mmCIF file of C-alpha atoms in Angstrom:
data_model
loop_
_atom_site.group_PDB
_atom_site.id
_atom_site.type_symbol
_atom_site.label_atom_id
_atom_site.label_comp_id
_atom_site.label_asym_id
_atom_site.label_seq_id
_atom_site.Cartn_x
_atom_site.Cartn_y
_atom_site.Cartn_z
ATOM 1 C CA MET A 1 24.182 -28.004 -11.631
ATOM 2 C CA LYS A 2 24.929 -25.962 -8.481
ATOM 3 C CA GLN A 3 27.672 -27.401 -6.143
ATOM 4 C CA ASP A 4 26.919 -25.256 -3.031
ATOM 5 C CA ILE A 5 23.804 -24.525 -1.424
ATOM 6 C CA PRO A 6 23.109 -20.605 -1.090
ATOM 7 C CA LYS A 7 23.133 -19.467 2.665
ATOM 8 C CA VAL A 8 21.216 -16.186 2.677
ATOM 9 C CA ALA A 9 20.948 -14.195 6.014
ATOM 10 C CA LEU A 10 17.496 -12.291 5.940
ATOM 11 C CA LEU A 11 17.366 -9.261 8.542
ATOM 12 C CA ILE A 12 13.722 -8.722 7.807
ATOM 13 C CA GLU A 13 11.124 -7.863 10.437
ATOM 14 C CA THR A 14 8.512 -10.793 10.781
ATOM 15 C CA SER A 15 6.240 -8.682 13.073
ATOM 16 C CA ARG A 16 4.776 -6.698 10.122
ATOM 17 C CA GLY A 17 2.870 -7.522 7.204
ATOM 18 C CA TYR A 18 5.239 -5.885 4.733
ATOM 19 C CA GLY A 19 8.033 -7.785 6.009
ATOM 20 C CA ARG A 20 6.341 -11.159 5.951
ATOM 21 C CA ALA A 21 4.993 -10.650 2.518
ATOM 22 C CA MET A 22 8.662 -9.771 1.327
ATOM 23 C CA LEU A 23 9.890 -12.996 3.078
ATOM 24 C CA ARG A 24 7.140 -15.067 1.456
ATOM 25 C CA GLY A 25 8.444 -13.888 -1.928
ATOM 26 C CA ILE A 26 12.087 -14.579 -0.979
ATOM 27 C CA VAL A 27 11.043 -18.121 0.276
ATOM 28 C CA ARG A 28 9.221 -18.805 -3.017
ATOM 29 C CA TYR A 29 12.075 -18.115 -5.142
ATOM 30 C CA GLY A 30 14.349 -20.025 -3.011
ATOM 31 C CA ARG A 31 11.996 -23.119 -3.343
ATOM 32 C CA LEU A 32 11.639 -22.733 -7.038
ATOM 33 C CA HIS A 33 15.524 -22.233 -8.007
ATOM 34 C CA GLY A 34 17.232 -23.510 -4.587
ATOM 35 C CA PRO A 35 17.326 -25.145 -2.628
ATOM 36 C CA TRP A 36 18.394 -22.174 -0.489
ATOM 37 C CA ARG A 37 19.132 -22.210 3.485
ATOM 38 C CA PHE A 38 18.131 -19.098 5.522
ATOM 39 C CA TYR A 39 19.172 -17.309 8.629
ATOM 40 C CA VAL A 40 16.147 -15.247 9.908
ATOM 41 C CA THR A 41 15.602 -12.941 12.579
ATOM 42 C CA PRO A 42 12.327 -13.226 13.848
ATOM 43 C CA GLY A 43 10.424 -10.291 15.713
ATOM 44 C CA ASP A 44 10.583 -6.588 15.113
ATOM 45 C CA PHE A 45 13.263 -4.434 13.787
ATOM 46 C CA GLU A 46 16.163 -5.896 16.235
ATOM 47 C CA GLN A 47 18.889 -7.067 13.760
ATOM 48 C CA ALA A 48 21.683 -9.527 14.642
ATOM 49 C CA LEU A 49 23.811 -10.644 11.789
ATOM 50 C CA PRO A 50 25.362 -14.273 12.126
ATOM 51 C CA GLN A 51 29.198 -14.775 11.876
ATOM 52 C CA MET A 52 29.047 -15.138 8.082
ATOM 53 C CA LYS A 53 32.201 -16.738 7.540
ATOM 54 C CA GLN A 54 31.920 -19.410 9.968
ATOM 55 C CA TRP A 55 28.232 -20.131 8.893
ATOM 56 C CA GLY A 56 29.206 -19.933 5.425
ATOM 57 C CA GLY A 57 26.771 -17.395 4.236
ATOM 58 C CA THR A 58 26.772 -16.318 0.813
ATOM 59 C CA GLY A 59 24.113 -13.475 0.543
ATOM 60 C CA ILE A 60 22.205 -10.741 2.686
ATOM 61 C CA ILE A 61 18.892 -9.157 2.421
ATOM 62 C CA ALA A 62 18.378 -6.731 5.169
ATOM 63 C CA ARG A 63 16.428 -3.775 6.567
ATOM 64 C CA ILE A 64 19.362 -1.623 7.554
ATOM 65 C CA GLU A 65 17.935 0.647 10.424
ATOM 66 C CA THR A 66 21.479 2.048 11.898
ATOM 67 C CA ALA A 67 24.834 3.005 10.543
ATOM 68 C CA LYS A 68 26.103 0.569 12.985
ATOM 69 C CA ILE A 69 24.614 -2.464 11.127
ATOM 70 C CA ALA A 70 25.387 -1.114 7.850
ATOM 71 C CA GLN A 71 29.139 -1.090 8.761
ATOM 72 C CA VAL A 72 28.794 -4.844 10.072
ATOM 73 C CA ILE A 73 27.025 -5.834 6.972
ATOM 74 C CA ALA A 74 29.516 -4.082 4.732
ATOM 75 C CA ALA A 75 32.225 -5.587 6.578
ATOM 76 C CA ALA A 76 30.926 -9.129 5.701
ATOM 77 C CA LYS A 77 31.758 -8.396 2.159
ATOM 78 C CA LEU A 78 29.106 -10.309 0.707
ATOM 79 C CA PRO A 79 26.152 -9.621 -1.998
ATOM 80 C CA THR A 80 23.650 -7.555 -0.250
ATOM 81 C CA ILE A 81 20.144 -5.989 -0.911
ATOM 82 C CA ALA A 82 18.930 -3.431 1.420
ATOM 83 C CA LEU A 83 15.303 -2.579 2.016
ATOM 84 C CA ASP A 84 14.161 1.026 1.817
ATOM 85 C CA ILE A 85 17.907 2.076 2.486
ATOM 86 C CA SER A 86 17.700 5.491 0.691
ATOM 87 C CA GLN A 87 14.449 6.276 2.885
ATOM 88 C CA ASN A 88 15.933 5.415 6.107
ATOM 89 C CA LEU A 89 19.577 6.292 6.440
ATOM 90 C CA PRO A 90 21.555 9.176 5.404
ATOM 91 C CA THR A 91 22.912 8.650 1.884
ATOM 92 C CA ASP A 92 26.297 10.012 2.553
ATOM 93 C CA LEU A 93 27.342 6.750 4.383
ATOM 94 C CA PRO A 94 30.108 5.483 2.105
ATOM 95 C CA GLN A 95 29.302 1.511 2.612
ATOM 96 C CA LEU A 96 25.781 2.281 1.339
ATOM 97 C CA ALA A 97 27.128 2.331 -2.139
ATOM 98 C CA LYS A 98 27.908 -1.273 -2.119
ATOM 99 C CA PHE A 99 24.395 -2.313 -1.383
ATOM 100 C CA SER A 100 21.846 -2.872 -3.926
ATOM 101 C CA GLU A 101 18.323 -1.827 -2.607
ATOM 102 C CA ILE A 102 14.445 -2.784 -2.972
ATOM 103 C CA CYS A 103 12.319 0.033 -1.923
ATOM 104 C CA SER A 104 8.442 0.783 -1.894
ATOM 105 C CA ASP A 105 7.266 3.810 -4.227
ATOM 106 C CA SER A 106 6.023 5.908 -1.493
ATOM 107 C CA VAL A 107 4.843 8.836 -3.517
ATOM 108 C CA ALA A 108 2.825 6.540 -5.861
ATOM 109 C CA ALA A 109 1.341 4.592 -2.739
ATOM 110 C CA ALA A 110 0.244 8.167 -1.130
ATOM 111 C CA ARG A 111 -1.298 9.321 -4.371
ATOM 112 C CA LEU A 112 -3.459 6.249 -4.627
ATOM 113 C CA ALA A 113 -4.668 6.926 -0.967
ATOM 114 C CA ALA A 114 -5.543 10.420 -2.060
ATOM 115 C CA GLU A 115 -7.500 9.367 -4.903
ATOM 116 C CA HIS A 116 -9.367 6.748 -2.749
ATOM 117 C CA LEU A 117 -10.320 9.691 -0.546
ATOM 118 C CA MET A 118 -11.276 11.979 -3.161
ATOM 119 C CA GLU A 119 -13.477 9.430 -4.776
ATOM 120 C CA ARG A 120 -15.568 9.606 -1.729
ATOM 121 C CA GLY A 121 -16.440 13.073 -2.049
ATOM 122 C CA PHE A 122 -14.505 14.811 0.427
ATOM 123 C CA HIS A 123 -13.416 18.360 0.214
ATOM 124 C CA GLN A 124 -10.964 18.370 3.354
ATOM 125 C CA TYR A 125 -8.096 16.445 3.979
ATOM 126 C CA ALA A 126 -5.307 15.793 6.437
ATOM 127 C CA PHE A 127 -2.107 13.684 6.804
ATOM 128 C CA VAL A 128 -0.535 12.142 9.894
ATOM 129 C CA GLY A 129 3.166 11.183 9.351
ATOM 130 C CA GLU A 130 6.279 9.762 11.259
ATOM 131 C CA PRO A 131 8.856 12.305 12.133
ATOM 132 C CA GLY A 132 12.419 12.024 10.895
ATOM 133 C CA ARG A 133 11.492 9.225 8.163
ATOM 134 C CA LEU A 134 12.238 9.932 4.711
ATOM 135 C CA TRP A 135 9.482 7.505 3.433
ATOM 136 C CA SER A 136 6.804 9.278 5.551
ATOM 137 C CA HIS A 137 7.868 12.578 4.094
ATOM 138 C CA ASN A 138 7.825 11.241 0.524
ATOM 139 C CA ARG A 139 4.315 9.839 1.256
ATOM 140 C CA GLU A 140 3.264 13.401 2.680
ATOM 141 C CA ARG A 141 4.632 14.781 -0.323
ATOM 142 C CA GLY A 142 2.700 12.529 -2.765
ATOM 143 C CA PHE A 143 -0.375 13.115 -0.852
ATOM 144 C CA CYS A 144 0.058 16.873 -1.072
ATOM 145 C CA GLU A 145 0.868 16.784 -4.829
ATOM 146 C CA ARG A 146 -2.138 14.705 -5.711
ATOM 147 C CA LEU A 147 -4.554 16.734 -3.770
ATOM 148 C CA ALA A 148 -3.149 20.212 -5.213
ATOM 149 C CA GLU A 149 -3.773 18.853 -8.536
ATOM 150 C CA ALA A 150 -7.496 18.518 -7.649
ATOM 151 C CA GLY A 151 -7.273 21.963 -5.750
ATOM 152 C CA PHE A 152 -7.034 20.893 -2.273
ATOM 153 C CA GLN A 153 -4.404 21.729 0.403
ATOM 154 C CA PRO A 154 -4.262 19.100 3.201
ATOM 155 C CA ILE A 155 -3.986 19.955 6.769
ATOM 156 C CA ILE A 156 -0.652 18.278 8.115
ATOM 157 C CA TYR A 157 -0.133 17.161 11.723
ATOM 158 C CA ASP A 158 2.964 18.770 13.145
ATOM 159 C CA CYS A 159 4.059 15.889 15.337
ATOM 160 C CA PRO A 160 5.492 16.397 18.765
ATOM 161 C CA ARG A 161 7.319 13.180 19.282
ATOM 162 C CA ARG A 162 10.667 14.605 19.612
ATOM 163 C CA ARG A 163 9.521 16.646 22.296
ATOM 164 C CA HIS A 164 8.292 13.868 24.491
ATOM 165 C CA GLY A 165 10.798 11.125 23.497
ATOM 166 C CA GLY A 166 8.533 9.350 20.935
ATOM 167 C CA ARG A 167 6.355 7.938 23.685
ATOM 168 C CA TRP A 168 2.713 7.080 22.474
ATOM 169 C CA ASP A 169 1.137 7.521 25.636
ATOM 170 C CA ARG A 170 2.189 11.095 25.935
ATOM 171 C CA GLU A 171 1.359 11.970 22.162
ATOM 172 C CA GLN A 172 -2.254 10.355 22.199
ATOM 173 C CA SER A 173 -3.749 13.243 23.913
ATOM 174 C CA ILE A 174 -2.124 15.771 21.694
ATOM 175 C CA LEU A 175 -3.299 14.099 18.435
ATOM 176 C CA ALA A 176 -6.708 13.522 19.987
ATOM 177 C CA ASP A 177 -7.004 17.374 20.451
ATOM 178 C CA TRP A 178 -5.580 18.037 17.148
ATOM 179 C CA LEU A 179 -8.162 15.654 15.286
ATOM 180 C CA SER A 180 -11.026 17.314 17.428
ATOM 181 C CA GLN A 181 -10.183 20.726 16.109
ATOM 182 C CA LEU A 182 -10.146 19.395 12.413
ATOM 183 C CA PRO A 183 -13.188 20.560 10.013
ATOM 184 C CA LYS A 184 -15.540 17.458 9.494
ATOM 185 C CA PRO A 185 -16.103 15.518 7.367
ATOM 186 C CA ILE A 186 -12.459 15.112 6.497
ATOM 187 C CA GLY A 187 -10.201 12.217 4.968
ATOM 188 C CA LEU A 188 -7.400 11.542 6.631
ATOM 189 C CA MET A 189 -4.056 9.514 5.429
ATOM 190 C CA ALA A 190 -1.723 7.936 8.011
ATOM 191 C CA CYS A 191 1.784 7.370 6.652
ATOM 192 C CA ASN A 192 1.539 3.695 7.483
ATOM 193 C CA ASP A 193 -0.825 1.085 9.195
ATOM 194 C CA ASP A 194 0.939 1.733 12.573
ATOM 195 C CA ARG A 195 0.088 5.237 12.472
ATOM 196 C CA GLY A 196 -3.218 4.742 11.073
ATOM 197 C CA ARG A 197 -4.116 2.461 14.220
ATOM 198 C CA GLN A 198 -2.822 5.399 16.457
ATOM 199 C CA VAL A 199 -5.067 7.842 14.680
ATOM 200 C CA LEU A 200 -8.016 5.341 15.187
ATOM 201 C CA ASP A 201 -7.243 4.965 18.780
ATOM 202 C CA ALA A 202 -7.036 9.016 19.246
ATOM 203 C CA CYS A 203 -10.356 9.424 17.303
ATOM 204 C CA ARG A 204 -12.028 6.962 19.628
ATOM 205 C CA ALA A 205 -10.289 8.693 22.831
ATOM 206 C CA ALA A 206 -11.836 11.961 21.583
ATOM 207 C CA GLY A 207 -15.277 10.837 20.823
ATOM 208 C CA ILE A 208 -14.770 11.154 17.019
ATOM 209 C CA SER A 209 -17.015 9.001 14.641
ATOM 210 C CA VAL A 210 -14.924 6.998 12.087
ATOM 211 C CA PRO A 211 -15.712 7.055 9.258
ATOM 212 C CA LEU A 212 -18.514 9.398 9.490
ATOM 213 C CA GLU A 213 -16.438 12.452 10.591
ATOM 214 C CA VAL A 214 -13.021 11.241 9.826
ATOM 215 C CA ALA A 215 -12.276 8.551 7.370
ATOM 216 C CA VAL A 216 -8.767 7.046 7.810
ATOM 217 C CA ILE A 217 -6.522 5.234 5.294
ATOM 218 C CA GLY A 218 -2.845 3.662 5.773
ATOM 219 C CA VAL A 219 -0.364 2.296 3.715
ATOM 220 C CA ASP A 220 1.301 -1.766 3.656
ATOM 221 C CA ASN A 221 -2.102 -3.391 4.246
ATOM 222 C CA ASP A 222 -0.954 -5.479 7.201
ATOM 223 C CA GLU A 223 -3.856 -7.640 7.279
ATOM 224 C CA LEU A 224 -3.680 -8.263 10.932
ATOM 225 C CA LEU A 225 -3.107 -4.909 11.872
ATOM 226 C CA CYS A 226 -5.896 -3.477 9.823
ATOM 227 C CA GLU A 227 -8.566 -6.006 10.801
ATOM 228 C CA LEU A 228 -7.710 -5.634 14.396
ATOM 229 C CA ALA A 229 -8.357 -1.857 14.394
ATOM 230 C CA ASP A 230 -11.464 -0.174 15.317
ATOM 231 C CA PRO A 231 -13.002 -0.070 12.902
ATOM 232 C CA PRO A 232 -11.191 -2.298 10.603
ATOM 233 C CA MET A 233 -8.712 -0.037 8.503
ATOM 234 C CA SER A 234 -8.475 0.677 4.911
ATOM 235 C CA SER A 235 -4.844 0.440 3.355
ATOM 236 C CA VAL A 236 -2.792 0.706 0.194
ATOM 237 C CA ALA A 237 -1.625 -2.810 -0.547
ATOM 238 C CA LEU A 238 2.139 -2.903 -1.816
ATOM 239 C CA ALA A 239 3.384 -5.642 -4.197
ATOM 240 C CA ALA A 240 5.796 -6.779 -1.440
ATOM 241 C CA GLU A 241 5.664 -10.707 -2.093
ATOM 242 C CA ALA A 242 6.375 -9.975 -5.592
ATOM 243 C CA GLY A 243 9.061 -7.499 -4.558
ATOM 244 C CA GLY A 244 10.636 -10.175 -2.299
ATOM 245 C CA TYR A 245 10.681 -12.739 -5.192
ATOM 246 C CA ARG A 246 12.486 -10.122 -7.430
ATOM 247 C CA ALA A 247 15.085 -9.401 -4.474
ATOM 248 C CA ALA A 248 15.743 -13.027 -4.256
ATOM 249 C CA ALA A 249 16.241 -13.379 -8.094
ATOM 250 C CA LEU A 250 18.748 -10.374 -8.216
ATOM 251 C CA LEU A 251 20.625 -11.517 -5.119
ATOM 252 C CA ASP A 252 20.876 -14.995 -6.856
ATOM 253 C CA ARG A 253 22.490 -13.287 -10.009
ATOM 254 C CA MET A 254 24.650 -11.212 -7.748
ATOM 255 C CA MET A 255 25.878 -14.471 -5.889
ATOM 256 C CA SER A 256 26.818 -16.111 -9.165
ATOM 257 C CA GLY A 257 28.789 -13.021 -10.180
ATOM 258 C CA GLU A 258 26.272 -12.228 -13.128
ATOM 259 C CA VAL A 259 25.358 -9.096 -11.670
ATOM 260 C CA LYS A 260 28.404 -6.896 -10.276
ATOM 261 C CA LYS A 261 26.847 -3.255 -10.322
ATOM 262 C CA ARG A 262 24.571 -1.822 -7.775
ATOM 263 C CA GLU A 263 20.833 -2.069 -8.781
ATOM 264 C CA ARG A 264 17.513 -0.723 -7.515
ATOM 265 C CA LEU A 265 14.237 -2.502 -7.395
ATOM 266 C CA VAL A 266 10.784 -0.920 -6.726
ATOM 267 C CA VAL A 267 7.735 -2.247 -5.080
ATOM 268 C CA GLU A 268 4.798 -0.659 -6.547
ATOM 269 C CA PRO A 269 1.498 -0.182 -5.075
ATOM 270 C CA THR A 270 -1.400 -2.245 -6.330
ATOM 271 C CA TYR A 271 -4.825 -1.148 -4.985
ATOM 272 C CA VAL A 272 -6.555 0.159 -1.895
ATOM 273 C CA VAL A 273 -8.100 -2.409 0.478
ATOM 274 C CA GLU A 274 -11.252 -0.815 1.451
ATOM 275 C CA ARG A 275 -12.486 -1.508 5.109
ATOM 276 C CA ARG A 276 -14.904 0.180 7.273
ATOM 277 C CA SER A 277 -12.693 3.034 8.020
ATOM 278 C CA THR A 278 -13.487 4.635 4.609
ATOM 279 C CA GLU A 279 -16.527 2.810 3.691
ATOM 280 C CA ALA A 280 -18.751 6.049 4.213
ATOM 281 C CA SER A 281 -19.083 8.849 1.337
ATOM 282 C CA ALA A 282 -18.609 12.306 2.045
ATOM 283 C CA VAL A 283 -21.264 13.088 -0.730
ATOM 284 C CA HIS A 284 -23.888 15.305 0.759
ATOM 285 C CA ASP A 285 -26.307 14.512 -2.316
ATOM 286 C CA PRO A 286 -28.261 11.670 -1.139
ATOM 287 C CA GLU A 287 -29.104 10.488 -4.594
ATOM 288 C CA VAL A 288 -25.534 10.444 -5.589
ATOM 289 C CA ALA A 289 -24.845 8.634 -2.172
ATOM 290 C CA GLU A 290 -27.311 6.153 -2.824
ATOM 291 C CA ALA A 291 -26.063 5.656 -6.494
ATOM 292 C CA LEU A 292 -22.547 5.120 -5.079
ATOM 293 C CA GLN A 293 -23.826 2.454 -2.516
ATOM 294 C CA LEU A 294 -25.825 0.528 -5.195
ATOM 295 C CA MET A 295 -22.753 0.587 -7.659
ATOM 296 C CA HIS A 296 -20.333 -1.036 -4.660
ATOM 297 C CA ASN A 297 -22.819 -3.433 -3.501
ATOM 298 C CA HIS A 298 -24.087 -4.602 -7.075
ATOM 299 C CA ALA A 299 -21.195 -4.103 -9.200
ATOM 300 C CA ALA A 300 -20.833 -7.941 -9.727
ATOM 301 C CA GLU A 301 -24.409 -8.181 -10.871
ATOM 302 C CA GLN A 302 -23.794 -6.274 -14.083
ATOM 303 C CA ILE A 303 -25.967 -3.535 -12.805
ATOM 304 C CA GLY A 304 -26.535 -0.556 -15.374
ATOM 305 C CA ILE A 305 -26.882 2.947 -15.309
ATOM 306 C CA ASP A 306 -30.589 2.738 -16.224
ATOM 307 C CA ASP A 307 -31.076 0.374 -13.323
ATOM 308 C CA ILE A 308 -29.788 2.747 -10.850
ATOM 309 C CA VAL A 309 -31.922 5.618 -12.611
ATOM 310 C CA GLU A 310 -35.028 3.510 -12.356
ATOM 311 C CA HIS A 311 -34.178 2.688 -8.543
ATOM 312 C CA LEU A 312 -33.782 6.342 -7.958
ATOM 313 C CA GLN A 313 -36.638 7.298 -9.899
ATOM 314 C CA ILE A 314 -34.365 10.250 -11.434
ATOM 315 C CA SER A 315 -33.648 11.002 -15.152
ATOM 316 C CA ARG A 316 -30.421 10.107 -16.410
ATOM 317 C CA ARG A 317 -29.376 13.659 -17.175
ATOM 318 C CA ALA A 318 -30.297 14.907 -13.998
ATOM 319 C CA LEU A 319 -28.157 11.888 -12.306
ATOM 320 C CA GLU A 320 -25.276 12.844 -14.408
ATOM 321 C CA LEU A 321 -25.409 16.654 -13.536
ATOM 322 C CA LYS A 322 -25.576 15.562 -9.876
ATOM 323 C CA PHE A 323 -22.562 13.173 -10.096
ATOM 324 C CA LYS A 324 -20.496 16.048 -12.168
ATOM 325 C CA ASN A 325 -21.170 18.486 -9.260
ATOM 326 C CA THR A 326 -20.263 16.189 -6.536
ATOM 327 C CA ILE A 327 -17.383 13.701 -7.579
ATOM 328 C CA ASN A 328 -16.615 15.164 -11.011
ATOM 329 C CA ARG A 329 -17.203 11.937 -12.837
ATOM 330 C CA THR A 330 -20.113 10.652 -14.777
ATOM 331 C CA PRO A 331 -22.113 7.721 -13.371
ATOM 332 C CA TYR A 332 -20.786 5.470 -16.249
ATOM 333 C CA ASP A 333 -17.313 6.432 -15.302
ATOM 334 C CA GLU A 334 -17.615 5.690 -11.749
ATOM 335 C CA LEU A 335 -19.234 2.395 -12.329
ATOM 336 C CA GLN A 336 -16.438 1.386 -14.633
ATOM 337 C CA ARG A 337 -13.827 2.269 -12.018
ATOM 338 C CA VAL A 338 -15.685 0.242 -9.141
ATOM 339 C CA ARG A 339 -15.582 -2.765 -11.588
ATOM 340 C CA LEU A 340 -12.041 -2.357 -12.603
ATOM 341 C CA VAL A 341 -10.959 -2.075 -8.752
ATOM 342 C CA ARG A 342 -12.823 -5.219 -8.051
ATOM 343 C CA ALA A 343 -11.370 -7.103 -10.936
ATOM 344 C CA GLN A 344 -7.841 -6.052 -9.732
ATOM 345 C CA ARG A 345 -8.552 -7.395 -6.262
ATOM 346 C CA LEU A 346 -9.825 -10.665 -7.640
ATOM 347 C CA LEU A 347 -6.820 -11.144 -10.012
ATOM 348 C CA LEU A 348 -4.633 -10.697 -6.993
ATOM 349 C CA GLU A 349 -6.262 -12.419 -4.165
ATOM 350 C CA THR A 350 -7.703 -15.405 -5.948
ATOM 351 C CA ASP A 351 -6.645 -17.915 -8.279
ATOM 352 C CA PHE A 352 -10.033 -17.762 -10.327
ATOM 353 C CA PRO A 353 -9.581 -17.972 -14.052
ATOM 354 C CA ILE A 354 -10.115 -14.692 -16.092
ATOM 355 C CA PRO A 355 -13.619 -15.337 -17.361
ATOM 356 C CA LYS A 356 -14.547 -15.969 -13.547
ATOM 357 C CA VAL A 357 -12.897 -12.737 -12.546
ATOM 358 C CA ALA A 358 -14.753 -11.045 -15.500
ATOM 359 C CA GLU A 359 -18.226 -12.482 -14.141
ATOM 360 C CA LEU A 360 -17.593 -11.680 -10.564
ATOM 361 C CA SER A 361 -16.477 -8.045 -11.164
ATOM 362 C CA GLY A 362 -19.487 -7.394 -13.519
ATOM 363 C CA TYR A 363 -18.084 -7.705 -16.986
ATOM 364 C CA GLY A 364 -19.885 -9.766 -19.595
ATOM 365 C CA SER A 365 -17.012 -11.633 -20.637
ATOM 366 C CA GLY A 366 -13.136 -12.251 -20.299
ATOM 367 C CA ALA A 367 -12.506 -10.623 -23.603
ATOM 368 C CA TYR A 368 -14.388 -7.318 -22.558
ATOM 369 C CA LEU A 369 -12.434 -7.388 -19.375
ATOM 370 C CA ALA A 370 -9.179 -7.681 -21.285
ATOM 371 C CA GLN A 371 -10.326 -4.960 -23.433
ATOM 372 C CA VAL A 372 -11.021 -2.615 -20.372
ATOM 373 C CA PHE A 373 -7.679 -3.534 -18.832
ATOM 374 C CA GLN A 374 -5.656 -2.966 -22.033
ATOM 375 C CA LYS A 375 -7.401 0.482 -22.259
ATOM 376 C CA GLN A 376 -7.099 1.505 -18.621
ATOM 377 C CA LEU A 377 -3.775 -0.120 -17.740
ATOM 378 C CA HIS A 378 -2.046 -1.139 -21.029
ATOM 379 C CA LYS A 379 -1.839 -4.457 -19.981
ATOM 380 C CA THR A 380 -3.676 -7.971 -20.118
ATOM 381 C CA PRO A 381 -5.525 -9.294 -16.894
ATOM 382 C CA ALA A 382 -2.952 -12.162 -17.060
ATOM 383 C CA GLN A 383 -0.044 -9.705 -17.337
ATOM 384 C CA PHE A 384 -1.415 -7.607 -14.327
ATOM 385 C CA ARG A 385 -1.821 -10.777 -12.121
ATOM 386 C CA ARG A 386 1.733 -12.088 -13.214
ATOM 387 C CA GLU A 387 3.375 -8.677 -12.476
ATOM 388 C CA HIS A 388 2.003 -8.360 -9.054
ATOM 389 C CA ARG A 389 2.193 -12.027 -8.069
ATOM 390 C CA HIS A 390 5.052 -13.089 -9.840
#
């Protein structure tokens, strides 16, 4: 039995969905394997480390935004896990070598965003990033690489923030002008949800219709920010809560002396949470657009391709040719993709048993759902849920 209760300082922002999800995972681990006691710095990115020796602190999980806070944490000489440190600070700081790290897979998240926009049939793309942030650069790189594989080259916003001190009120008109000059319709990725909201604000100021002219997707799926956006914003969800749980488990082993070497954990993207900012399809063929709408609206009802063909009063062969020419997939493949995405969301967002998930996502049985997951994702539905929700 443990003699002392671990005391862990959590220097993680509570004002953003990613940080709150990470904290939920950490707290859940502490409840299951503790008890643990926590020191938390509520708010945004302002950080203050307690007097760890006087407090009796035994470990730290922190987002380290400056070299100064890195030095303060290193001086505490405690087991430490840093959030996204390799994507925020220069890697030549010697104290960083002492910290383990948990970071998001920015490239994979951007590729998922690109695929989401491509699935809507866009042929023109753009990216809005955050200057001076390596994670933003990595998301830009992942976005560009995925689009290049499909033969597209996105338009990159040259952010002028450094020239006007980073003030949004001064940048908004510049971004609005840039958005006005983009070819339409266009699919746009913002490096995160904060930046995505700014893009939506600039679109509104410029009189640009979202999603009909510009479809916007962010990253992090901060539900409050995304739902408060106008229109509500689609975003790539990250397995942050599961990441927090894994970080706490690693810190536990570090505090017990079981782990002595630096380790690195990765928070993977899970799926795109689609909201109104990308719900429009850029497909110009009206029959393909209507078929896509039918798939999204009725996937749970076990709708089949024959049902769609009958509704559209078109031959199956003609529909297949239209799909191939517009989104480069067959109607069957698209319907299976829609159902798989729906099943993934149900597994992550509900506690429904597997047969119920299969029913609500349009699969005939839990066995068939398991077969599809094994073929497409190389894991069972239960494994998918466990890995991403821990």
